[in-house]
Structures are given as C-alpha cells and as structure tokens.
Amino acid sequence: MSAAGLVFAASAVIALVGAVFAVSFKNIFHNILGFALAMLGVAGIFLSLGSDFLAIAFVIVYVGAVAIAMVYAVMLSYPLDLPQKRRSGAKILGAAAVAAAGAAAVWAVLRSMPWRAADFPSKVSAAATGVRFLGDYVLVFELISVLLVVAMMGSVMVARRVRVGEHA
Amino acid sequence: MSGPVFAAVLAQAAPLAAAAVILVGLRARPRVAAGVAILSLTVALAATLYLVVRVAMPATTILAQARWLPVFGGPGLAFGVLLDPLSTVMALVVAAITLAVMVYSTGYMAGDPGYGRYYGFLAFFGWAMLGLVLASTLLQTLVSWELVGLASFLLIGFWFDRAAPAAAARKAFLMTRAGDVGFLFGVLILLHTLGAASIPDVIAAAGPLGALGARTTTLVAVLLLMGVIGKSAQGPLLTWLPDAMEGPTPVSALLHSATMVAAGVYLVARLHGFFEAAPVVMRWLLWISVGTALAAATMAMVAQDIKRVLAYSTISQLGYMLMALAAGSVGAGFFHLVTHAGFKALLFMTAGIFIHHAHSNDMREIARHRPLGQRAGVIGLLCGGLALAGVIPFSGYFSKEAVLAALGEGFAGSAPAAIGLAYVGAGLTAYYTFRMIFLTLGTAGTPDAGAAAPAAAPHAAGLTAGERAMAGVVLVLSALTLLLGYLGGWLGIRLAPDAPAHGAFAFGTGALVALALVAAGIALAWLEFGRRGAPGIGFAERVPALKSFFGENWYLDRLYNATIVRAATALSRAARWHDHTILDGASDGVANGTVGGGRLLARLQAGYVQMYVAVAVTLVVALAAWLLRAGGTP
Amino acid sequence: MIGLPALLAVASALFGIGLYGLLQRRSLVAMLIALELMVAAVSILVVALTTWTGRGAVAGQVIVLILAGVAAAESAIALSMFVAIHRASSTIDVETLSELKG
C-alpha cells in the first residue's frame, strides 16, 4: 500500500466516522464537532488524490467558517429550556431505508458507467487551477464573489432584529 | 269553413276558452268563473243544436279535415271534424247535460272553497268530451279520450285533501289506463298501416276485403275493445266506477253516468262497421256486456249508499247498450245511451238533493230526514226510477225494448242464453231501482219519518237560489224522461238506414215478457221494502255469503289487491331498495371514496419537508433502477 | 493503491449517511449539517472522476471550488433564516413547523 493509499484509507475512515457522529448524537454540538471531523476526513481524501489546494480550501471553509457559523446559530436558537421530544422509531427506520436505497442507487449508477480509468490519477497543481480559474472561468469567479457578498448582506437582513417603527 | 264545420269548431272552442280563462285567472272569483263556464256551454249547446238541425235532421255526413306536420312531403297527421247524425246528436247530449250539471252545481257546490277550480275542470271536461265526439280521426279520438280521463281524475279527486277521493281518483285513472294501453296499440297499428286515415276510411278498410285484412282487423278490434272495457267499466275493470262516487255528485251525474263512461259505447257505435268486420270480437263483447250487466245488477241489490246503487246501475245499463251494439243495432244501442244519459243524470242530481238535505249518502239515513218534503227530489226520483226500470210510457221503456228486440234479432239462433240473461237483468233492474226508491223515501215507515207535515210547507217556501237551481234542473230532466221515448224512431232512421224500422209500440212478445218481469221486480221490491212494516231486507241480503259477495264487487277488488297490487308494491319496494342502497350507495360511495382518497393524498402534502425529500429520493432511486435494468446509459 | 471503485464507494456511503441525517433529524441545523455532508460527497465524486479519467481534471477543481463557495453562502443564509424562524415561532423543530399538515 502506497502512501496515498494509506492516507486515503485513514481519511475515509475519519470521514465516515465523523459523518456518523454528525447524524447520530442528541446534542447538537456533538453533531457539529462530528461534522468538522468529517470535513477533515474529506480534506484528507482530497490530499490522497493530489488536490492539495482543495484540501486546504475545504478545511478553511468548512471547518473554519461553516462549523463556527453553525455554532453561532445554534447558540441563538437552541431550545435549551424545552423538553426533548422522543424519536419516532418508524421515522428512523424509514429514513434508514430510503437513505440506504439512495446510496445504493447512486453507487449502482456509478458502477454501471464505463469509466475508462487510468492507472493513476493525473496530477493537478494549484497553479494550473488558479490560471484556469482566473482565465477561462473568470466570469464564474466574479459571480461567486457577488454571490458571497449578496449572501452576507442577505443573512444580515434576514436575521436582524427589527426595531420599533422600522419596517422589515 | 262552412256553417256546420264552424259550429263544430265553436262548440269545442268555447268550453276550451272558458277552461283556460277560469283556470288561469278566475279561481279567486268563483261566481265569475261559474258564469263564464255556463256561458261557454250555452254557446256550445246552441252550436250543437244548429248542428243537429243542419246535419242530423237531413241525415247528411260532413267530413272536414286539415293537415298537420306534413314532414318531408309526407302525408302528415290529419285532424278535423266528422259530422253525421251520430256525432251531432251525441254532441247535443253532451252539451245539454254538461250545461244542466253546471247550472245544478251553482246550488250543490255553493260555498265550496274550490268552486272556481271546479267550474274550470267542468269546462275542460266539456271541451275534451266534445272533441272526442266530433273527432274525425282515431288519433284525435285517442287524445280526447285521454283528456277526458284526465278530467275524470281531476274531478273525482276534487276534494284532494281527503284520502278516499284521492285514492278513488288514482284507482279510476289506473284502471282506465290499463284499458287504454290496448286502445293505444290499436290506434298505433292503424296509424302504421293506414297512415292519416279518417274514421270513415278506417271503417272502409276493415275486414277481409279491405286494406287491413281479416287478422289485423280482429287484432285491432280486440285492442280497441280493451279501451272500451276500461272506460265504460265493464268486465274485470268495473271496480273503479263505484269508488268514483267519492267525487261531487254533479260530477257523478255528468261523467260517470251520462257522458264519459258512455264514450266507450260511443266508440263502438262510431266504429260499428269496423267491429262488424270482426264477428268474433262482437261475440266476446256480447258475453262480456251480458255478464257485466247481470253482475252489476246483483251488486246494486245489496248496496246501502244511494250513489253506489246508481253507479252499479250505470255499469249495468252500459252493458245493455253494448249488448245492442254487439247484436248489430247502432240505433238501439245509441237510443239507450241517449235516454240513459237523461234519466241517470236526473237520478244522480235527485240523489244530490237528498244528500244535500240529509248530509249523508246512506239511504236509510236519508229516509230519516223527511225526504218527502223535497218535492222536486221526489218527482225526480220517481220519474228517473220508472225510466230506469223500463216502465211505459217513460223513455227507458222504449230504449230498453229496442235493445232487447235487437238482441233477439241478432242472436236469437246463436245465443239464446244471452237473451234470457238480458231479460233476467231487466227484472233485477226494476227490483233494485224500486228498492232504492222505497228505502230512500222511507215508505216502510221509520220512527222519525212520520214527522209532522206542517214543517214541510215553510221549508219549501224558504228555498235558496241554489236549491231552486237544483230543483229546476231536476224538474226539466224529469219532463224529458216522458218525451225522449218518442225519439227512437227518428234516431233509428238516421243511424241505421238499412235496418227495419220499429214504431214506438211495435215490439211484440218480447216487450210483454219484459214488462212482466219488470212488474215482478217492482212487486218483490214493494214486498220487501215498500209496504208499511216491510222487513227492509232483500232476498239477497238474507244470505250473508251472497251479501258479502255482491257487496264487495264480486271480490274483484280483493283479487286485484292480492295479485296486481301486491306485485306492484313489491316491485316498487325492490326499486326503492335498489335506489337507496345501490344507486345512492354508489354515488355516496364515489363521494366518500373521493373524500377519503383526498385525505390520503393530503398526507403527501403536509408541508413536512423530510417527507418531500424522502419521496423525491425514492422516485429517483426507482428511476435509476429502471434505467439500469433497461441497459443503462449508452 | 486506491482505485476508482473504492472512491466511488466511500462517496456513496457518505452520501447515504448525509441523506439519513437529512430525513431523520428534527432540528433544522442538524438537517443542514447532513446536507453539507451530501455536498461534500458530491465534491469527492467530482474530483475522483475527473482526476482518474484524466478528462477535465482542472475543470473538476474549479467546480469543486465553486461548489464549496456556494455551499458556504447557502449555509450562511440558511443559518440566519433559522435564527429568524426561531424568533418567530420559538422552535426550529421541522415537525412542528410543517404548517400545511391538514
């Protein structure tokens, strides 16, 4: 087993374990931590594939930003004082069934496609990515910037408290 | 339009206009309604008198027709008037009796809340009956026939808020309808084979030599006879007429003695040539009418209600008329129809005077209310009764002798038993008639009937206008019973020019036998009911089995109840079950199913996001599975 | 050496876990977490397929970058909406918030 293979195996395990944590625990904070762990695992997978830039980007964006934002949101909305409702067994079973079917379908479809896989993955460098990003895909780059600004403004507008006399 | 045709149309139009005006606008003004109706019938009477003078006296025939709906250049339907001595004399009888009844009703129905509606219906009946009499095609006759049936229904059930009249009206309508089914089919066959033929053409086409052929003629004759049996209450369909007495007495006088029930007789007379071409049917008619005449006479012998006695008597006399027609003599049959119209209407109106006074139909009850004080009533009762019994010189004697003579000529060799039974029936007629007279007048002496005479005089002096109208009509008709008898020869010549003419007194031994039987009947009635201290129970009433048998229409109603009524009720119950359970159940089921299905489907749209996602994923998985199975993507 | 099938399997498993969480969790935030897991699984798929088949490897990187950016923006807005919802209804329980249920 090569280094890449080892990294991949470890990262896959971390990702899946983290994902399971993310959807199982009752305490939402534990879920967020599991989420962060899963994203670290995903970053490791990217590393094993040779996409180092993506790995770093994922860590920064997800673990560094999204997870923190989630913590903020939870603090602002968590019904700490209300009693927890019981989990419905039927719902768990149904969700598990549908999820299993969904995963199986995805995997089956992917397996049925005649990918002509090479012997090893092609290497992609960050430089090449950057050149393409700001070259051929510069419109997309600009648009995503605009999107992020709009999202920032939008989330502020949606979440702010309306003062008396001011309309939303 | 020539004079007679115009008069014929006017005779029908006047009552129709009156009926329309009254029923639409004048119900709230009863006196005006009565005036309009009486005026219209006076116009009709004048028109029919003119017709008799212009058409019947010179014995001519006029046929005037118009075409209707000549579709696609085809023959279309014809309608018009057929004027000859038969139709014009009948029209005169109808108009006269209708007018008499209308005048009489101003007294009898005074104070009734439906007074205006009553006159509207009477005028409607007048139009329908005149239309039936003057019709030129059988289709017209059929239409008027049904309209007359409708008028009868409306008038029998005039007091519709009571159960008995409503039930009687329904019964009358349904039973005549049963016969009318045959009539309808007969007319349809004739329409199909002969098209828009007028009545004379139909008669000419009858028989083995005519366009119809022997078998079709017999078939149509049988079918038409069904209608006659229903309308004239003969044979198995006689039970509606006694029940029809629930209607007002003037209605009984007009419809159910003189005119409507005589429509069947009139039809046979009108189509006499046709029926003669089917001798088998005439045989049947003979036996049916003889049987009915005798049976109805037995029923009249035990009845307690004066109107029921008269109803049975009507059935019986209709049988005599049909007997004469079956024997081949239109003259005798029609003559009896005319005289019967006169004296039976008279008897009913007389009965109405007594009923009005005693507030009861029961003869014994009437006897308790000093009937002898009603002078017009007594005169009417005696004149009408003597005519009915067939005592010389009253009109009934002449017409009945004509009937019996015709029977003798027609069936002397072939059906002597029928002739014998007819004579027996004549004797019974006299018996029950005088039973009625004696019981009503209370001649046998009941405790209250011997009240002081002085009370009668001041009562007579205080007659109201209505009572005077009633009495006046009765007296006029009583006089007629003495005069109509001499009409026989005149009618005979015009109705059957080929038949041997009878003088008024030239009837031979048959007449003497009949008179003897009549005398015997009267004597028996006097013995049992008339003389002072009589037991008041007839020979038939002494035998309980006979009394109930005769009294309950020879158990015909019981038979019908057990069979037809039960079957029809069971069928309608089944239909109602089907309607409630299956049809309503189906539509309710559809509705409930839709609502239930909707509720089920509504669960899919619960606003529950996770459900949406689950459904979407499931569908995509299914799609993927299907695509993979089918071979995946290229 | 890792092979493409292993990558596809891991991605599918991650996708399934995320889907389970999306369908089963009650809290809106928990659903969002699961949703992000699904997006991450898709990202893995894109990168794996583009690098292993050698076609459009750079484009695959760009796609994943864009995807990450959009996912981040979306989660920001979603979280602010959750705060507003909580302010309005005092709950972020998805079963309580299904107003259409008749």
mmCIF file of N, CA and C in Angstrom, chain B residues 18-19 22-23 26-27 30 33-34 37-38 97-98 100-110 112-126 151 154-160 247-255 349:
data_model
loop_
_atom_site.group_PDB
_atom_site.id
_atom_site.type_symbol
_atom_site.label_atom_id
_atom_site.label_comp_id
_atom_site.label_asym_id
_atom_site.label_seq_id
_atom_site.Cartn_x
_atom_site.Cartn_y
_atom_site.Cartn_z
ATOM 1 N N ALA B 18 -113.154 28.929 -22.084
ATOM 2 C CA ALA B 18 -113.624 29.155 -20.715
ATOM 3 C C ALA B 18 -112.710 28.457 -19.715
ATOM 4 N N ALA B 19 -112.353 27.216 -20.024
ATOM 5 C CA ALA B 19 -111.491 26.483 -19.094
ATOM 6 C C ALA B 19 -110.165 27.199 -18.904
ATOM 7 N N ILE B 22 -110.678 30.420 -16.872
ATOM 8 C CA ILE B 22 -111.003 30.185 -15.473
ATOM 9 C C ILE B 22 -109.800 29.667 -14.714
ATOM 10 N N LEU B 23 -109.133 28.644 -15.281
ATOM 11 C CA LEU B 23 -108.079 28.005 -14.508
ATOM 12 C C LEU B 23 -106.878 28.910 -14.360
ATOM 13 N N LEU B 26 -109.363 33.001 -13.013
ATOM 14 C CA LEU B 26 -110.593 33.344 -12.306
ATOM 15 C C LEU B 26 -110.834 32.486 -11.082
ATOM 16 N N ARG B 27 -109.821 31.792 -10.615
ATOM 17 C CA ARG B 27 -110.098 30.905 -9.491
ATOM 18 C C ARG B 27 -110.496 31.676 -8.251
ATOM 19 N N PRO B 30 -115.038 33.088 -7.852
ATOM 20 C CA PRO B 30 -115.814 31.883 -8.169
ATOM 21 C C PRO B 30 -117.105 32.161 -8.917
ATOM 22 N N ALA B 33 -116.326 32.818 -12.448
ATOM 23 C CA ALA B 33 -115.917 31.572 -13.102
ATOM 24 C C ALA B 33 -117.138 30.760 -13.500
ATOM 25 N N ALA B 34 -118.078 30.618 -12.571
ATOM 26 C CA ALA B 34 -119.271 29.833 -12.888
ATOM 27 C C ALA B 34 -120.007 30.468 -14.062
ATOM 28 N N ALA B 37 -118.219 29.733 -17.341
ATOM 29 C CA ALA B 37 -118.387 28.343 -17.762
ATOM 30 C C ALA B 37 -119.785 28.107 -18.322
ATOM 31 N N ILE B 38 -120.781 28.593 -17.595
ATOM 32 C CA ILE B 38 -122.153 28.370 -18.057
ATOM 33 C C ILE B 38 -122.379 29.065 -19.398
ATOM 34 N N ILE B 97 -126.307 18.038 -21.189
ATOM 35 C CA ILE B 97 -126.131 17.518 -19.829
ATOM 36 C C ILE B 97 -125.061 18.317 -19.096
ATOM 37 N N THR B 98 -123.989 18.687 -19.813
ATOM 38 C CA THR B 98 -122.948 19.471 -19.148
ATOM 39 C C THR B 98 -123.516 20.792 -18.660
ATOM 40 N N ALA B 100 -126.619 21.432 -17.951
ATOM 41 C CA ALA B 100 -127.536 21.170 -16.844
ATOM 42 C C ALA B 100 -126.769 20.961 -15.547
ATOM 43 N N VAL B 101 -125.701 20.195 -15.640
ATOM 44 C CA VAL B 101 -124.907 19.931 -14.432
ATOM 45 C C VAL B 101 -124.278 21.210 -13.913
ATOM 46 N N MET B 102 -123.836 22.063 -14.832
ATOM 47 C CA MET B 102 -123.229 23.323 -14.381
ATOM 48 C C MET B 102 -124.247 24.180 -13.645
ATOM 49 N N VAL B 103 -125.465 24.248 -14.179
ATOM 50 C CA VAL B 103 -126.474 25.060 -13.504
ATOM 51 C C VAL B 103 -126.798 24.446 -12.151
ATOM 52 N N TYR B 104 -126.949 23.127 -12.161
ATOM 53 C CA TYR B 104 -127.228 22.422 -10.907
ATOM 54 C C TYR B 104 -126.138 22.664 -9.878
ATOM 55 N N SER B 105 -124.891 22.711 -10.345
ATOM 56 C CA SER B 105 -123.779 22.848 -9.400
ATOM 57 C C SER B 105 -123.763 24.212 -8.722
ATOM 58 N N THR B 106 -124.399 25.210 -9.313
ATOM 59 C CA THR B 106 -124.408 26.501 -8.617
ATOM 60 C C THR B 106 -125.063 26.335 -7.262
ATOM 61 N N GLY B 107 -126.009 25.383 -7.183
ATOM 62 C CA GLY B 107 -126.620 25.128 -5.895
ATOM 63 C C GLY B 107 -125.844 24.114 -5.076
ATOM 64 N N TYR B 108 -125.465 23.028 -5.723
ATOM 65 C CA TYR B 108 -124.875 21.936 -4.950
ATOM 66 C C TYR B 108 -123.511 22.301 -4.379
ATOM 67 N N MET B 109 -122.683 22.954 -5.204
ATOM 68 C CA MET B 109 -121.312 23.242 -4.774
ATOM 69 C C MET B 109 -121.167 24.621 -4.153
ATOM 70 N N ALA B 110 -122.264 25.267 -3.854
ATOM 71 C CA ALA B 110 -122.165 26.624 -3.304
ATOM 72 C C ALA B 110 -121.406 26.591 -1.981
ATOM 73 N N ASP B 112 -118.294 25.888 -1.555
ATOM 74 C CA ASP B 112 -117.075 25.059 -1.564
ATOM 75 C C ASP B 112 -115.857 25.936 -1.916
ATOM 76 N N PRO B 113 -114.774 25.792 -1.204
ATOM 77 C CA PRO B 113 -113.621 26.658 -1.474
ATOM 78 C C PRO B 113 -113.022 26.475 -2.856
ATOM 79 N N GLY B 114 -113.245 25.324 -3.482
ATOM 80 C CA GLY B 114 -112.679 25.121 -4.814
ATOM 81 C C GLY B 114 -113.658 25.402 -5.929
ATOM 82 N N TYR B 115 -114.636 26.245 -5.666
ATOM 83 C CA TYR B 115 -115.731 26.481 -6.619
ATOM 84 C C TYR B 115 -115.204 26.872 -8.004
ATOM 85 N N GLY B 116 -114.266 27.820 -8.041
ATOM 86 C CA GLY B 116 -113.764 28.293 -9.329
ATOM 87 C C GLY B 116 -113.045 27.182 -10.076
ATOM 88 N N ARG B 117 -112.186 26.462 -9.333
ATOM 89 C CA ARG B 117 -111.433 25.365 -9.949
ATOM 90 C C ARG B 117 -112.388 24.323 -10.508
ATOM 91 N N TYR B 118 -113.476 24.082 -9.767
ATOM 92 C CA TYR B 118 -114.478 23.103 -10.194
ATOM 93 C C TYR B 118 -115.045 23.453 -11.545
ATOM 94 N N TYR B 119 -115.445 24.720 -11.711
ATOM 95 C CA TYR B 119 -116.017 25.093 -13.000
ATOM 96 C C TYR B 119 -114.985 25.050 -14.109
ATOM 97 N N GLY B 120 -113.741 25.382 -13.777
ATOM 98 C CA GLY B 120 -112.689 25.268 -14.777
ATOM 99 C C GLY B 120 -112.553 23.836 -15.257
ATOM 100 N N PHE B 121 -112.541 22.898 -14.311
ATOM 101 C CA PHE B 121 -112.417 21.496 -14.690
ATOM 102 C C PHE B 121 -113.624 21.032 -15.477
ATOM 103 N N LEU B 122 -114.809 21.476 -15.104
ATOM 104 C CA LEU B 122 -116.000 21.078 -15.850
ATOM 105 C C LEU B 122 -115.922 21.578 -17.285
ATOM 106 N N ALA B 123 -115.508 22.831 -17.457
ATOM 107 C CA ALA B 123 -115.389 23.353 -18.820
ATOM 108 C C ALA B 123 -114.331 22.573 -19.593
ATOM 109 N N PHE B 124 -113.232 22.238 -18.918
ATOM 110 C CA PHE B 124 -112.184 21.437 -19.551
ATOM 111 C C PHE B 124 -112.750 20.094 -20.001
ATOM 112 N N PHE B 125 -113.539 19.482 -19.111
ATOM 113 C CA PHE B 125 -114.149 18.216 -19.491
ATOM 114 C C PHE B 125 -115.061 18.399 -20.684
ATOM 115 N N GLY B 126 -115.846 19.472 -20.698
ATOM 116 C CA GLY B 126 -116.758 19.716 -21.813
ATOM 117 C C GLY B 126 -116.011 19.782 -23.138
ATOM 118 N N ALA B 151 -109.642 14.640 -17.024
ATOM 119 C CA ALA B 151 -110.693 15.432 -16.381
ATOM 120 C C ALA B 151 -111.380 14.614 -15.301
ATOM 121 N N LEU B 154 -109.214 14.552 -12.257
ATOM 122 C CA LEU B 154 -109.221 15.828 -11.532
ATOM 123 C C LEU B 154 -110.523 16.028 -10.779
ATOM 124 N N LEU B 155 -111.620 15.537 -11.383
ATOM 125 C CA LEU B 155 -112.904 15.809 -10.753
ATOM 126 C C LEU B 155 -113.267 14.780 -9.694
ATOM 127 N N ILE B 156 -112.867 13.524 -9.883
ATOM 128 C CA ILE B 156 -113.121 12.555 -8.817
ATOM 129 C C ILE B 156 -112.344 12.963 -7.568
ATOM 130 N N GLY B 157 -111.099 13.298 -7.784
ATOM 131 C CA GLY B 157 -110.259 13.686 -6.657
ATOM 132 C C GLY B 157 -110.351 15.154 -6.359
ATOM 133 N N PHE B 158 -111.540 15.743 -6.575
ATOM 134 C CA PHE B 158 -111.671 17.182 -6.413
ATOM 135 C C PHE B 158 -111.356 17.604 -4.988
ATOM 136 N N TRP B 159 -111.870 16.832 -4.027
ATOM 137 C CA TRP B 159 -111.540 17.147 -2.632
ATOM 138 C C TRP B 159 -110.275 16.378 -2.280
ATOM 139 N N PHE B 160 -109.168 16.847 -2.840
ATOM 140 C CA PHE B 160 -107.943 16.054 -2.814
ATOM 141 C C PHE B 160 -107.313 15.966 -1.442
ATOM 142 N N GLY B 247 -116.364 11.456 -5.733
ATOM 143 C CA GLY B 247 -116.362 12.810 -6.259
ATOM 144 C C GLY B 247 -117.696 13.497 -5.973
ATOM 145 N N PRO B 248 -117.765 14.810 -6.264
ATOM 146 C CA PRO B 248 -119.018 15.508 -6.028
ATOM 147 C C PRO B 248 -120.146 14.894 -6.857
ATOM 148 N N THR B 249 -121.358 14.943 -6.345
ATOM 149 C CA THR B 249 -122.479 14.304 -7.034
ATOM 150 C C THR B 249 -122.726 14.852 -8.440
ATOM 151 N N PRO B 250 -122.618 16.140 -8.691
ATOM 152 C CA PRO B 250 -122.802 16.594 -10.072
ATOM 153 C C PRO B 250 -121.776 15.970 -11.010
ATOM 154 N N VAL B 251 -120.546 15.754 -10.512
ATOM 155 C CA VAL B 251 -119.530 15.100 -11.339
ATOM 156 C C VAL B 251 -119.983 13.683 -11.655
ATOM 157 N N SER B 252 -120.512 12.981 -10.656
ATOM 158 C CA SER B 252 -121.033 11.642 -10.927
ATOM 159 C C SER B 252 -122.141 11.703 -11.956
ATOM 160 N N ALA B 253 -122.959 12.747 -11.870
ATOM 161 C CA ALA B 253 -124.058 12.848 -12.825
ATOM 162 C C ALA B 253 -123.538 13.058 -14.232
ATOM 163 N N LEU B 254 -122.500 13.864 -14.352
ATOM 164 C CA LEU B 254 -122.033 14.214 -15.692
ATOM 165 C C LEU B 254 -121.119 13.145 -16.266
ATOM 166 N N LEU B 255 -120.053 12.850 -15.532
ATOM 167 C CA LEU B 255 -119.061 11.973 -16.113
ATOM 168 C C LEU B 255 -119.435 10.514 -16.011
ATOM 169 N N MET B 349 -128.728 13.690 -9.872
ATOM 170 C CA MET B 349 -128.986 15.027 -9.341
ATOM 171 C C MET B 349 -130.065 14.986 -8.280
#
